[in-house]
Every structure is written in structure tokens, then in C-alpha cells.
Amino acid sequence: MVAALISILVFILTPYYSLSLGFLLGVVSCLLSFASIYIKAFVFDKVAERESPGILSYLVTAFGLVIRYGLIAVAVALAIVFSETFHLATVLAGYAGLYLYIMVDMFLQLQKER
């Protein structure tokens, strides 16, 4: 959410509109992707507790990979079709940046436990 807020501030305060909107599109699609992963973990937790999480959660879990690939495909397609509004490289940077952040955070947490 911090990355999205920074992107909005860059959009408001600077003339780099396509860069900031592209980064925002990448960050939002990545956050939605993480939401599908969270729902998948929620379903596994409920199943382990012998509770039913609901049919919608099962569908998100079953089609999680398709949802994640579809999100990035839509974001890239939007960047290609509306190239004057969204910069393609920053869409990809926004999407990959959050994964990079999570990997660095996991590495630092692993180092702290040792």
C-alpha cells in the first residue's frame, strides 16, 4: 500500500504521469494477486480445522494460478493498448517490485532468526 501511495503522490506532484500510473497499475495487480494467495491460505486453514470456507473461496483456490496470470496479462494488455497512459516497463516493475520486497523481507527474517 505504501508503494501505491508513493505512486499516487508522484502522479500528483510530478509530470511523469504514465510512469506513475503504470507503476500503480502493476502494484494494484500484484496486491490483488497476493489477495488470491491469502484466500488460498485461508481455505487451507479452514480445511485443516474441518470447517467449510465457502464455495467462492474454493473457486479462488482452484483458479488461483489462472487469476494471477490473468491479472498480469490484463495489466500488460492495458499498458500496450493505452501506451500513452501506462508505461509498460513500470507496470512490470510495479508487479515485480512487491515480489522482490517479499523475498528480501523473508531473507532478513531468516537472518534474524539465526
Tab-separated table of C-alpha atoms in Angstrom:
chain	number	residue	atom	x	y	z
A	1	MET	CA	0.000	0.000	0.000
A	2	VAL	CA	2.947	2.305	0.641
A	3	ALA	CA	4.158	1.774	-2.926
A	4	ALA	CA	0.681	2.625	-4.237
A	5	LEU	CA	0.581	5.773	-2.108
A	6	ILE	CA	4.018	6.847	-3.350
A	7	SER	CA	2.892	6.251	-6.921
A	8	ILE	CA	-0.200	8.406	-6.372
A	9	LEU	CA	1.955	11.167	-4.889
A	10	VAL	CA	4.317	11.002	-7.873
A	11	PHE	CA	1.299	11.275	-10.174
A	12	ILE	CA	0.044	14.360	-8.330
A	13	LEU	CA	3.360	16.127	-7.772
A	14	THR	CA	5.364	15.406	-10.932
A	15	PRO	CA	4.787	15.446	-14.699
A	16	TYR	CA	5.616	11.706	-15.014
A	17	TYR	CA	2.014	10.602	-15.394
A	18	SER	CA	2.482	7.470	-17.494
A	19	LEU	CA	5.320	6.224	-15.297
A	20	SER	CA	3.400	6.669	-12.066
A	21	LEU	CA	0.141	5.256	-13.449
A	22	GLY	CA	1.992	2.261	-14.889
A	23	PHE	CA	3.672	1.592	-11.561
A	24	LEU	CA	0.339	1.973	-9.767
A	25	LEU	CA	-1.304	-0.497	-12.160
A	26	GLY	CA	1.485	-3.010	-11.524
A	27	VAL	CA	1.280	-2.584	-7.750
A	28	VAL	CA	-2.512	-2.916	-7.665
A	29	SER	CA	-2.471	-6.035	-9.840
A	30	CYS	CA	0.214	-7.518	-7.599
A	31	LEU	CA	-1.800	-6.722	-4.461
A	32	LEU	CA	-4.822	-8.452	-5.992
A	33	SER	CA	-2.587	-11.401	-6.802
A	34	PHE	CA	-1.460	-11.532	-3.182
A	35	ALA	CA	-5.102	-11.432	-2.102
A	36	SER	CA	-5.757	-14.625	-4.056
A	37	ILE	CA	-2.774	-16.249	-2.319
A	38	TYR	CA	-4.151	-15.120	1.046
A	39	ILE	CA	-7.547	-16.642	0.242
A	40	LYS	CA	-5.815	-19.876	-0.724
A	41	ALA	CA	-4.027	-19.980	2.649
A	42	PHE	CA	-7.336	-19.183	4.368
A	43	VAL	CA	-9.010	-22.136	2.636
A	44	PHE	CA	-6.216	-24.499	3.652
A	45	ASP	CA	-6.512	-23.275	7.239
A	46	LYS	CA	-10.269	-23.822	7.315
A	47	VAL	CA	-9.971	-27.271	5.755
A	48	ALA	CA	-7.335	-28.222	8.347
A	49	GLU	CA	-9.757	-27.124	11.083
A	50	ARG	CA	-12.517	-29.198	9.432
A	51	GLU	CA	-14.605	-26.116	8.614
A	52	SER	CA	-16.089	-25.091	5.290
A	53	PRO	CA	-14.697	-21.781	3.963
A	54	GLY	CA	-17.411	-21.395	1.316
A	55	ILE	CA	-17.730	-22.101	-2.391
A	56	LEU	CA	-16.251	-18.773	-3.528
A	57	SER	CA	-13.074	-19.438	-1.563
A	58	TYR	CA	-12.803	-22.871	-3.148
A	59	LEU	CA	-13.148	-21.329	-6.606
A	60	VAL	CA	-10.460	-18.739	-5.907
A	61	THR	CA	-8.205	-21.510	-4.631
A	62	ALA	CA	-8.869	-23.749	-7.627
A	63	PHE	CA	-8.309	-20.998	-10.172
A	64	GLY	CA	-5.646	-19.085	-8.222
A	65	LEU	CA	-2.888	-19.510	-10.781
A	66	VAL	CA	-5.212	-18.557	-13.622
A	67	ILE	CA	-6.322	-15.484	-11.664
A	68	ARG	CA	-2.731	-14.397	-11.008
A	69	TYR	CA	-1.658	-14.909	-14.621
A	70	GLY	CA	-4.825	-13.206	-15.821
A	71	LEU	CA	-4.164	-10.161	-13.647
A	72	ILE	CA	-0.712	-9.582	-15.083
A	73	ALA	CA	-1.944	-10.317	-18.610
A	74	VAL	CA	-4.691	-7.690	-18.251
A	75	ALA	CA	-2.227	-5.182	-16.785
A	76	VAL	CA	0.234	-5.724	-19.649
A	77	ALA	CA	-2.560	-5.574	-22.232
A	78	LEU	CA	-3.768	-2.281	-20.759
A	79	ALA	CA	-0.221	-0.922	-20.907
A	80	ILE	CA	0.150	-1.958	-24.543
A	81	VAL	CA	-3.249	-0.672	-25.675
A	82	PHE	CA	-3.062	2.567	-23.688
A	83	SER	CA	0.667	3.179	-24.043
A	84	GLU	CA	0.266	6.938	-23.631
A	85	THR	CA	-1.361	6.396	-20.213
A	86	PHE	CA	0.560	3.418	-18.785
A	87	HIS	CA	4.274	2.833	-19.262
A	88	LEU	CA	4.859	-0.904	-19.827
A	89	ALA	CA	8.210	-1.138	-18.043
A	90	THR	CA	6.827	0.468	-14.893
A	91	VAL	CA	3.810	-1.865	-14.914
A	92	LEU	CA	6.215	-4.789	-14.842
A	93	ALA	CA	8.419	-3.064	-12.253
A	94	GLY	CA	5.414	-2.445	-10.017
A	95	TYR	CA	4.317	-6.049	-10.300
A	96	ALA	CA	7.785	-7.485	-9.703
A	97	GLY	CA	8.789	-4.923	-7.084
A	98	LEU	CA	6.442	-6.279	-4.450
A	99	TYR	CA	7.675	-9.827	-5.026
A	100	LEU	CA	11.223	-8.556	-4.634
A	101	TYR	CA	10.245	-6.811	-1.404
A	102	ILE	CA	8.747	-10.023	-0.017
A	103	MET	CA	11.838	-12.049	-0.912
A	104	VAL	CA	14.161	-9.530	0.752
A	105	ASP	CA	11.920	-9.416	3.824
A	106	MET	CA	11.890	-13.223	4.069
A	107	PHE	CA	15.678	-13.285	3.768
A	108	LEU	CA	16.060	-10.679	6.512
A	109	GLN	CA	13.637	-12.551	8.771
A	110	LEU	CA	15.602	-15.734	8.189
A	111	GLN	CA	18.845	-13.960	9.115
A	112	LYS	CA	17.252	-12.516	12.253
A	113	GLU	CA	16.168	-15.977	13.462
A	114	ARG	CA	19.705	-17.320	13.253
